[in-house]
XYZ file of C-alpha atoms in Angstrom:
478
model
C 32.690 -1.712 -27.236
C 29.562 0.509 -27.392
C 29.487 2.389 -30.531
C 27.644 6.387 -29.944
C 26.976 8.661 -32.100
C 27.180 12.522 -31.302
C 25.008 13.648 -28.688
C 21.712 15.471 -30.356
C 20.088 16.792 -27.662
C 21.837 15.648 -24.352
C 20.577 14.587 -21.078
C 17.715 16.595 -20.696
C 15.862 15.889 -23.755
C 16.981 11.913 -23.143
C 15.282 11.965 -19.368
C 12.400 13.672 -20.960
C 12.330 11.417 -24.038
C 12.638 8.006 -21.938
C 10.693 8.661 -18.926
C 7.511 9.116 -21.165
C 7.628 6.082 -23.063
C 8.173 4.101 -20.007
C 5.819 5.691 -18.210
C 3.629 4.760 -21.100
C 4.326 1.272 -21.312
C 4.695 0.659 -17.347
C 1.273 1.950 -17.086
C -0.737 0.278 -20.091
C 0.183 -3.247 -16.993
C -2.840 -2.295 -15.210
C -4.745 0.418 -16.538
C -7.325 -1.854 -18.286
C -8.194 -3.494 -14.872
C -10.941 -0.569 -13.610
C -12.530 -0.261 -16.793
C -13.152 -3.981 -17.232
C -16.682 -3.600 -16.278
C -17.280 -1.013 -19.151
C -15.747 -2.600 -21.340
C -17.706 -5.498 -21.256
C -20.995 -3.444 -21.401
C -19.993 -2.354 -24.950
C -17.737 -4.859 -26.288
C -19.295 -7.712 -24.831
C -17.340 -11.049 -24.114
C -17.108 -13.482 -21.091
C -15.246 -13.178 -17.769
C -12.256 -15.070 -20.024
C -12.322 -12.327 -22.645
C -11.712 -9.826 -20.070
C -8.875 -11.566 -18.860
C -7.443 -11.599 -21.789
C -7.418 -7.661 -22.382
C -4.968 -7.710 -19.430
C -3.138 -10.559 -20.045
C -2.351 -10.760 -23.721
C -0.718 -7.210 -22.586
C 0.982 -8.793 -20.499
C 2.675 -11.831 -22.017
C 3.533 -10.526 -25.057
C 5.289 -7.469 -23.226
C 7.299 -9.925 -20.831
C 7.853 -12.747 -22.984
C 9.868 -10.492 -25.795
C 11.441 -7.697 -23.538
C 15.353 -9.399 -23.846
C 15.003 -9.716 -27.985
C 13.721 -6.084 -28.416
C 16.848 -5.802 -25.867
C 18.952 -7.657 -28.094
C 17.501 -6.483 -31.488
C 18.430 -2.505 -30.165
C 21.713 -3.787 -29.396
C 22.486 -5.098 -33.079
C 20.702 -2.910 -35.139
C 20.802 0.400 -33.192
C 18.866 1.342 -29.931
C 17.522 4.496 -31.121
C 16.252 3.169 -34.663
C 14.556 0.167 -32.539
C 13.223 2.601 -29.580
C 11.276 4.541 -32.429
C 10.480 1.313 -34.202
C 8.856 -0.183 -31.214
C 7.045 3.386 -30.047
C 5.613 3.558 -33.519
C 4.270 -0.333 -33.033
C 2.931 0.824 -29.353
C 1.013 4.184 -30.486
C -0.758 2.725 -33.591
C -1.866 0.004 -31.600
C -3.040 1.920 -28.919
C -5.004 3.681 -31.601
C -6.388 0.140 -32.797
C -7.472 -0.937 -29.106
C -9.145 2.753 -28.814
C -10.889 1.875 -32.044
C -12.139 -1.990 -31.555
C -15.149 -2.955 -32.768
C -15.374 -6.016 -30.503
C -13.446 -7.715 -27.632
C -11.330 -10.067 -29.962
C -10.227 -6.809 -31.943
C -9.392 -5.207 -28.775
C -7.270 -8.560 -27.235
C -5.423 -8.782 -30.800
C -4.596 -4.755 -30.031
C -3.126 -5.310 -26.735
C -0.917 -8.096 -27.624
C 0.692 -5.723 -29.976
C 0.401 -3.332 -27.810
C 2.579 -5.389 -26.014
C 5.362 -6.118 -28.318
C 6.222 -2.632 -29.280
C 6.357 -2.240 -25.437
C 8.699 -4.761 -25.062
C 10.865 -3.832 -28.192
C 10.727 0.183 -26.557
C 10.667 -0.121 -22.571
C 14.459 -2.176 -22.239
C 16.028 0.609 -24.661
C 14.505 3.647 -22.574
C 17.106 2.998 -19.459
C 19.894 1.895 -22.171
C 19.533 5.063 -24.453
C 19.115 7.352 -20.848
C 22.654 5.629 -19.695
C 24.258 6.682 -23.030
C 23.125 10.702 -23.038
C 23.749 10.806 -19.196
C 27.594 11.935 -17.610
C 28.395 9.481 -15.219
C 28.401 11.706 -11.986
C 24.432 12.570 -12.718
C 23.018 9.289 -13.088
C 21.779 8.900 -9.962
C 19.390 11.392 -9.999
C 18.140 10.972 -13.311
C 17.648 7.085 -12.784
C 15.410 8.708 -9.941
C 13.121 11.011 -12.428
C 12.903 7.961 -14.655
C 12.232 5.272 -11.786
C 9.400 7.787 -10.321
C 7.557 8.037 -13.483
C 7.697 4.455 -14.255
C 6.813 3.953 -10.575
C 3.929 6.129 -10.532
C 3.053 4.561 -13.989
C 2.638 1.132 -12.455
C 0.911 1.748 -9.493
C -1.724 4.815 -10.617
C -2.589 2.362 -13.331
C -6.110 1.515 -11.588
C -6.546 5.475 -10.637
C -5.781 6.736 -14.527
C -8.315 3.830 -16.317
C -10.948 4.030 -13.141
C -10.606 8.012 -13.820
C -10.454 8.236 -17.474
C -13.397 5.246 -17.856
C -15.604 7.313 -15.258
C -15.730 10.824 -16.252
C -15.157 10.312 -19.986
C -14.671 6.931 -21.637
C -13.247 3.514 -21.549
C -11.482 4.254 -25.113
C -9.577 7.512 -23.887
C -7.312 5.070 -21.397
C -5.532 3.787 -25.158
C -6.470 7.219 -27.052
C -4.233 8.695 -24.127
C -1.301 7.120 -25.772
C -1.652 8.004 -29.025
C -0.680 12.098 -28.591
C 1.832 11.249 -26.536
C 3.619 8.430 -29.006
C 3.162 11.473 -31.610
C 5.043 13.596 -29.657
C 7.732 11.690 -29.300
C 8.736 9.887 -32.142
C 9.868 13.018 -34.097
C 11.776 14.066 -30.625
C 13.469 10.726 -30.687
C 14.325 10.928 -33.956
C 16.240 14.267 -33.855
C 17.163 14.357 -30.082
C 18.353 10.803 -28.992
C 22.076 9.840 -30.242
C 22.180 6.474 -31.868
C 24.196 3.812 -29.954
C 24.613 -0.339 -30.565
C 25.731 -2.923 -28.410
C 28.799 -5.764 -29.113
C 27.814 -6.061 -32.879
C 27.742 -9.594 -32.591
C 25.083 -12.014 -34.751
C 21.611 -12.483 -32.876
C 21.661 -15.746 -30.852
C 18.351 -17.069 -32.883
C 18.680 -20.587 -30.924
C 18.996 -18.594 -27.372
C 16.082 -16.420 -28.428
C 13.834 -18.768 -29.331
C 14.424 -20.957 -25.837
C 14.251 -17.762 -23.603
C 11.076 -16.436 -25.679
C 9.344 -19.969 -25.605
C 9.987 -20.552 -21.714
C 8.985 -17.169 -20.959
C 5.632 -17.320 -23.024
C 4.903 -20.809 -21.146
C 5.604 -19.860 -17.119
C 3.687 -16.217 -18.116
C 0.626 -18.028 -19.680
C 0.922 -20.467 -16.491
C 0.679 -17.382 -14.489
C -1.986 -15.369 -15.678
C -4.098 -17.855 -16.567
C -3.381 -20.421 -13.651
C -6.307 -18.251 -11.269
C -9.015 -18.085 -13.863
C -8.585 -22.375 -15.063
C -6.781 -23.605 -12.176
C -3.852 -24.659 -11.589
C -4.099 -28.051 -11.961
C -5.521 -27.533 -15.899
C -4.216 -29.310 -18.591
C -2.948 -26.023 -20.279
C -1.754 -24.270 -17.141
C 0.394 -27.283 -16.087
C 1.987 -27.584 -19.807
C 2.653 -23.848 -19.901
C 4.230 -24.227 -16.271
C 6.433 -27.231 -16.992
C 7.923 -26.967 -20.577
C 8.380 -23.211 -19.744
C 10.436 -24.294 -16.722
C 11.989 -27.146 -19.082
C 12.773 -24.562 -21.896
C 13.972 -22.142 -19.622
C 16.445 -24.365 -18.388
C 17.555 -25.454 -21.845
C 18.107 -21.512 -22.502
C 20.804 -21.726 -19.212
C 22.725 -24.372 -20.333
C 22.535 -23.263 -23.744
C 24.041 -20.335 -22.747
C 26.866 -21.119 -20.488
C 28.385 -22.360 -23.914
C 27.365 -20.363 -26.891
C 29.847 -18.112 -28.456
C 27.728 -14.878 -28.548
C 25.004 -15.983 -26.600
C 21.635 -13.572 -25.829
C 22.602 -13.243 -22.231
C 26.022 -14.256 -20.736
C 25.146 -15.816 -17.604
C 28.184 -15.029 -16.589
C 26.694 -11.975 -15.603
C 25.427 -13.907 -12.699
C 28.695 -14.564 -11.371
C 28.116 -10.600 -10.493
C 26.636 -10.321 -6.648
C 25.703 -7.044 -7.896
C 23.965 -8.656 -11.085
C 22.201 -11.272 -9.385
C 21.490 -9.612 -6.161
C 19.604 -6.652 -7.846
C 17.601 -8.897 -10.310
C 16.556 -11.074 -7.526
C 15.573 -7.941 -5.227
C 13.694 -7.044 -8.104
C 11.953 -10.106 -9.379
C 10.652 -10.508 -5.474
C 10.092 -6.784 -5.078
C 6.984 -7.157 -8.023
C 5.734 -9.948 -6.904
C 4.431 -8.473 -3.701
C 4.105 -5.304 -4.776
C 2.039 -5.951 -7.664
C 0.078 -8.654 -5.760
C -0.680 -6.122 -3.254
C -1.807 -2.881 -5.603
C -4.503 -5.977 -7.151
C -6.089 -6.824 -3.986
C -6.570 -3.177 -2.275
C -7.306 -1.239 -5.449
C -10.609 -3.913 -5.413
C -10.551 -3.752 -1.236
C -10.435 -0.037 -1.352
C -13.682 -0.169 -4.403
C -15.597 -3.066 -3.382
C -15.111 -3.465 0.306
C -15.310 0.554 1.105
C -17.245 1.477 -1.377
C -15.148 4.308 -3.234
C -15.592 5.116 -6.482
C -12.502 4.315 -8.708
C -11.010 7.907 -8.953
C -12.006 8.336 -4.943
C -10.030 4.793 -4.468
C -6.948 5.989 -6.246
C -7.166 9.592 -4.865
C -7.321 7.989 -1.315
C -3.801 5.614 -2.428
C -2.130 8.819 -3.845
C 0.098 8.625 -0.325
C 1.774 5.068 -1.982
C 1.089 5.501 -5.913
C 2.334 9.510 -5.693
C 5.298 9.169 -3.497
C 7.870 8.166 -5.857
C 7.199 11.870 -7.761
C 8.507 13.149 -4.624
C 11.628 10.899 -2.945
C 12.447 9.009 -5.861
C 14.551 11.763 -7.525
C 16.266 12.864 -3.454
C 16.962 8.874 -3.882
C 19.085 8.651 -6.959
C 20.885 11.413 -5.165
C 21.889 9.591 -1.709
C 22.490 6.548 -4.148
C 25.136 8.442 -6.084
C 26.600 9.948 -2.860
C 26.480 6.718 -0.367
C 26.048 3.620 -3.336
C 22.685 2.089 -4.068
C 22.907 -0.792 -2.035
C 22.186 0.424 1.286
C 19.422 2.456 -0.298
C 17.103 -0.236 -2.525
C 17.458 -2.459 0.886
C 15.919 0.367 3.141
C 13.035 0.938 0.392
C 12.334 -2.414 0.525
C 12.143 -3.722 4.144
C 10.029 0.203 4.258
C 7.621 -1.265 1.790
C 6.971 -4.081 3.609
C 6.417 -2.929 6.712
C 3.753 -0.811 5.219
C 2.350 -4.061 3.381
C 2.369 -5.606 7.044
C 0.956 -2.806 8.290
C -1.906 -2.690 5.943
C -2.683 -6.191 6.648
C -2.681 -5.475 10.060
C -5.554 -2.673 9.854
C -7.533 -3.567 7.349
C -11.457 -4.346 8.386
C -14.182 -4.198 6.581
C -15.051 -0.883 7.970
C -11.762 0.688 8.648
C -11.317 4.211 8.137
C -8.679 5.985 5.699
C -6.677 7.459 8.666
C -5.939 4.350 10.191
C -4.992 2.776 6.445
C -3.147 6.182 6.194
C 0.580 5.536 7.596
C 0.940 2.271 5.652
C 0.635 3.927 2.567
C 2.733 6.550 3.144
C 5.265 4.238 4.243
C 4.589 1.937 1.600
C 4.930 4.944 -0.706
C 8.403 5.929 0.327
C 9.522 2.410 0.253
C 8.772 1.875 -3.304
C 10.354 5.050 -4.182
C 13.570 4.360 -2.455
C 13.897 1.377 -4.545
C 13.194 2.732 -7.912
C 15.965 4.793 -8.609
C 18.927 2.784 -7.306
C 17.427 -0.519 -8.587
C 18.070 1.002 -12.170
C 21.395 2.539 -11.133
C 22.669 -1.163 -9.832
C 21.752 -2.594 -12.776
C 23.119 -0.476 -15.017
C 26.543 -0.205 -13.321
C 27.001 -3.559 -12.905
C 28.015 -4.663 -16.623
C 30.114 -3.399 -19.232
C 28.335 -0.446 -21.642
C 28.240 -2.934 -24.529
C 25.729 -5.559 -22.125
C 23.211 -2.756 -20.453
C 20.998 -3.561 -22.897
C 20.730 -6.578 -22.696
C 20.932 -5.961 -18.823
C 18.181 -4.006 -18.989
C 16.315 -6.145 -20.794
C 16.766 -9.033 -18.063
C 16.065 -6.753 -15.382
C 12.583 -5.742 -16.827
C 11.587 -9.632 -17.720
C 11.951 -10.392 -14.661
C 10.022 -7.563 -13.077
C 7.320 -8.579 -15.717
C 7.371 -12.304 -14.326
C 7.568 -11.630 -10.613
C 4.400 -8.819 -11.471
C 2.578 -11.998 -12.949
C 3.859 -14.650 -10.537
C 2.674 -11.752 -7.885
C -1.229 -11.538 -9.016
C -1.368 -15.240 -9.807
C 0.026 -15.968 -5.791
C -1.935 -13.217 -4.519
C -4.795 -14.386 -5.813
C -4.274 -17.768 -5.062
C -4.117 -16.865 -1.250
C -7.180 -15.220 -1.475
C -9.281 -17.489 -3.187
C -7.914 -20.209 -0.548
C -9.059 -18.060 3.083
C -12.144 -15.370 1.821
C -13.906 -14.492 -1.651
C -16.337 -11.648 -2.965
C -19.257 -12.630 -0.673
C -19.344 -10.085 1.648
C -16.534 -7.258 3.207
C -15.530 -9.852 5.613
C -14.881 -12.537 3.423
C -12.883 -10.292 1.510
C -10.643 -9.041 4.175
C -10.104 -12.713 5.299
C -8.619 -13.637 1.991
C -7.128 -10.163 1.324
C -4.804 -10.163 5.190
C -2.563 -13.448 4.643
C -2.026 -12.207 0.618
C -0.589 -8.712 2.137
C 1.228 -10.889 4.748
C 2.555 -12.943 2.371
C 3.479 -9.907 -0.030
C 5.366 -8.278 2.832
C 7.009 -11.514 3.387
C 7.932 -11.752 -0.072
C 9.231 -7.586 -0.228
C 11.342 -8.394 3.109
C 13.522 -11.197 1.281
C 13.650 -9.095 -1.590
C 15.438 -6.506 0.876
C 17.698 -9.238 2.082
C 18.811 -10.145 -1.644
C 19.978 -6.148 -1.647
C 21.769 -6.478 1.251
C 24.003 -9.680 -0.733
C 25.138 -6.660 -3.035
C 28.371 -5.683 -2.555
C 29.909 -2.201 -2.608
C 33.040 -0.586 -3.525
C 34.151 3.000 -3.043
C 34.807 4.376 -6.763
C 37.964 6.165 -7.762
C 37.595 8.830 -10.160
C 39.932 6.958 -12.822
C 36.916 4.551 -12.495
C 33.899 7.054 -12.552
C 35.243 8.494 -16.147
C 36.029 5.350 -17.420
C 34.317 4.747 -20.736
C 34.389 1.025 -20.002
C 33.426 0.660 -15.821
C 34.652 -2.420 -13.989
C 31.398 -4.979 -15.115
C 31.077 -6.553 -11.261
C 30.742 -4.274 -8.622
C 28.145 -1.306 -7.642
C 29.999 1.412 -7.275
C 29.706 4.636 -5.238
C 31.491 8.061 -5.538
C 33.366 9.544 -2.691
C-alpha cells in the first residue's frame, strides 16, 4: 500500500514541478546532436568522441531508469526526485564547463544517471498529487512537454549553438534545476512504494542486460555490427536479460513482477510504446540532417520549418488526455499512432532532393498530431494499469523501454540508410533516407496495432475513487 504524505502544494504545483524536469531530461536525448560540429572545433576529439557525447547520455539514462524507479519506491520518491535533479543540474554545469571532450563525455554520463534516478519519479509523484477524475488532462500537459522536449531537441541545441554558444544547451539546465529543487522540496508530498528490500540480484541482471543491448545499439552503426564488442554487448545483454525474466517469475520481492505482463493493458501499452520510439526517433535523426544537409537550412530554419510535428503536442496533447478520460485511452494512443505513420509514409513519399516545404507540409502536421495523441494516454494506460504501490516501478519500465526502442530506432534507421544511399550527394541521401521512413512508418503502424490488443472497461465510480484501482484493466469514466 502506497504510503503519502499530506499534500504541500497540490496538483498544480506537481504538473508544474514534473513537467519541467522531464522536459529537461527528455530533451538533453538529442540536443547535443546539432552542435556536434562546434563542439568538436573547440573541444577537439574524433568522429568516436562525438558519439560518445550522445551516447554515454544515453546509456547511462536507459540502462538505470527501473533502479532510480525502484530506489524512489523504497526510500521515498520525492527525497530521490530531488536527489537525482541535484545529480542532473550540477552535471549539466560540469558538461557546460569541460575543458576537453573526455571531461564533457564523463559529464553526460552523469548527466544521465540523475536523469534516470529523476525522469521515472516525475509521472509517479504527478499520479500521487493528481484526483483521479483530472488525470487525463494533466498526463496531456506532461506528455506535451516531454513530447516537445524530445523532438525540438535538434531545434533548441542547433538554436542555442548558432546564435550564442555550444555551452548554453547544458548552462540551460542549470537555472532551471535551481528553480526547482527548493519547489520540490516544499511543494511535492512525499510518497513510497511496497516497502519491500531492493531486489540487488534483479537489479544487477536488468542493469547489466540493459547496458549490453544499449551499447550494442548505439555503437553497432559507428563499429559495425559484426564487431567483436557490438556482438558481446548484443548477446550477453540478450542472455542477461533473459536471466533477469526468469529470475523474476520466482523472486519473493522481485524489481519488476512480470506478472504485470499478464496485464493486456500492461503489455499492450509498453509494446505500443517501445515500437512507437523506434520509428519515431529513427525518423526525427534522418530529416533533422535531410532538412540541414539535403535543403540546405540552417539548424534553427530546419527546426522552425518542423515546428508543424515537434510543436503540435503543445496544442492537442492536453484536448487528448481529455477525450482519453471521457472515451478510455485505448482508442485514442491507436489513432495517434496509425496518424503518425501515415505522416512518416507520407514524408517518404515526397521527399526529393529539391522538394519544397509545402509539399513536406501535411506530413508533418499529421505526423505532429499523431505523436500528440499518443502522449497523453500512453502515460494514462500505464499508470492505470497497476496497483499505486507498482507505478513506479511501472513507470520506470515504461520509460526503459522508450529509451531502448529510441536507440534500437537510430541504430535501424541508420542501418537502412547506410545499406540504399549515404552523404554523397542530395540524391544519395534521399535514397537511403525513403525505405528508413518506410520502415519507421511500418514500425509506428504495428505499434498502433499493439494499442488496439488493449482492452477496455467502462469504470464505475466505486472504482474511480478507489484508493487501490483494479491493477489489469484501462479504465474509462462514463
Amino acid at each position: 500500500m502506497s504510503q503519502q504524505t499530506a499534500r504541500r502544494g497540490g496538483a498544480a504545483w506537481a504538473l508544474v514541478i514534473t513537467s519541467v524536469a522531464g522536459f529537461m531530461a527528455a530533451l538533453d536525448n538529442l540536443v547535443v546532436t546539432t552542435a556536434l560540429p562546434s563542439i568538436r572545433e573547440d573541444l577537439g576529439g574524433g568522429l568516436h568522441d562525438l558519439e560518445w557525447t550522445v551516447s554515454a547520455y544515453t546509456l547511462t539514462f536507459a540502462v538505470l531508469l527501473m533502479f532510480g524507479a525502484a530506489l524512489g519506491d523504497r526510500f521515498g520518491r520525492r527525497r530521490l526526485f530531488i536527489a537525482g535533479l541535484t545529480v542532473f543540474t550540477g552535471a549539466s554545469a560540469a558538461a557546460a564547463m569541460a575543458p576537453g571532450i573526455d571531461s564533457l563525455i564523463a559529464a553526460r554520463a552523469v548527466q544521465g544517471v540523475g536523469a534516470a534516478v529523476m525522469m521515472p519519479l516525475t509521472l509517479t509523484l504527478l499520479t500521487a498529487a493528481v484526483p483521479v477524475a483530472k488525470r487525463g488532462m494533466a498526463y496531456g500537459i506532461w506528455g506535451a512537454v516531454n513530447g516537445l522536449a524530445v523532438a525540438s531537441g535538434p531545434l533548441v541545441g542547433g538554436t542555442l549553438t548558432e546564435h550564442i554558444s555550444w555551452h548554453w544547451i547544458f548552462w540551460l539546465n542549470v537555472p532551471l534545476g535551481l528553480a526547482l529543487l527548493p519547489l520540490a522540496r516544499l511543494r511535492l508530498a512525499e510518497s513510497h512504494g511496497t516497502g519491500a528490500p531492493l531486489d540487488i540480484p534483479g537489479t544487477l541482471l536488468a542493469s547489466g542486460g540493459l547496458f549490453g543491448i544499449v551499447y550494442g545499439l548505439v555503437r553497432g552503426p559507428a563499429d559495425g555490427w559484426t564487431g567483436s564488442l557490438v556482438l558481446t554487448g548484443l548477446f550477453a545483454g540478450s542472455a542477461l536479460l533473459a536471466g533477469f525474466i526468469l529470475y523474476s517469475t520466482r523472486a519473493k520481492n522481485p524489481m519488476l513482477p512480470m506478472r504485470l505482463f499478464r496485464s493486456r493493458a500492461f503489455a499492450g501499452i509498453n509494446a505500443a510504446s517501445l515500437l512507437m520510439f523506434l520509428g519515431m526517433f529513427g525518423s526525427i535523426f534522418l530529416l533533422s540532417q535531410y532538412m540541414q544537409g539535403v535543403l540546405g537550412y540552417s539548424p534553427t530554419e530546419a527546426g522552425l520549418r518542423m515546428l508543424p510535428w515537434t510543436g503540435m503536442p503543445m496544442l492537442v496533447a492536453p484536448i487528448a488526455g481529455i477525450l482519453a478520460d471521457r472515451i478510455g485511452g485505448r482508442p485514442v494512443v491507436a489513432t495517434g499512432l496509425f496518424l503518425q505513420a501515415l505522416g512518416l509514409g507520407y514524408m517518404a513519399v515526397v521527399a526529393t532532393a529539391d522538394a519544397s516545404y509545402g509539399s513536406q507540409l501535411p506530413a508533418l502536421i499529421v505526423s505532429g498530431i499523431g505523436m500528440a495523441l499518443y502522449f497523453a494516454p500512453a502515460s494514462h494506460l500505464v499508470m492505470s494499469s497497476v496497483r499505486p504501490s507498482e507505478q513506479g516501478i511501472a513507470s520506470g519500465a515504461n520509460n526503459a523501454l522508450r529509451e531502448v526502442g529510441g536507440a534500437l530506432g537510430i541504430a535501424v534507421m541508420a542501418s537502412i540508410f547506410a545499406a540504399q544511399g549515404g552523404y554523397e550527394t542530395g540524391q544519395t541521401f534521399v535514397d537511403g533516407m525513403r525505405p528508413a521512413l518506410v520502415t519507421g512508418s511500418a514500425v509506428v503502424a504495428l505499434a498502433g496495432i499493439a494499442a488496439l490488443l488493449i482492452p477496455t472497461r467502462r469504470r464505475t465510480e466505486r472504482q474511480a475513487q478507489s484508493a487501490e484501482p483494479a491493477p489489469v484493466l484501462e479504465t474509462a469514466a462514463h
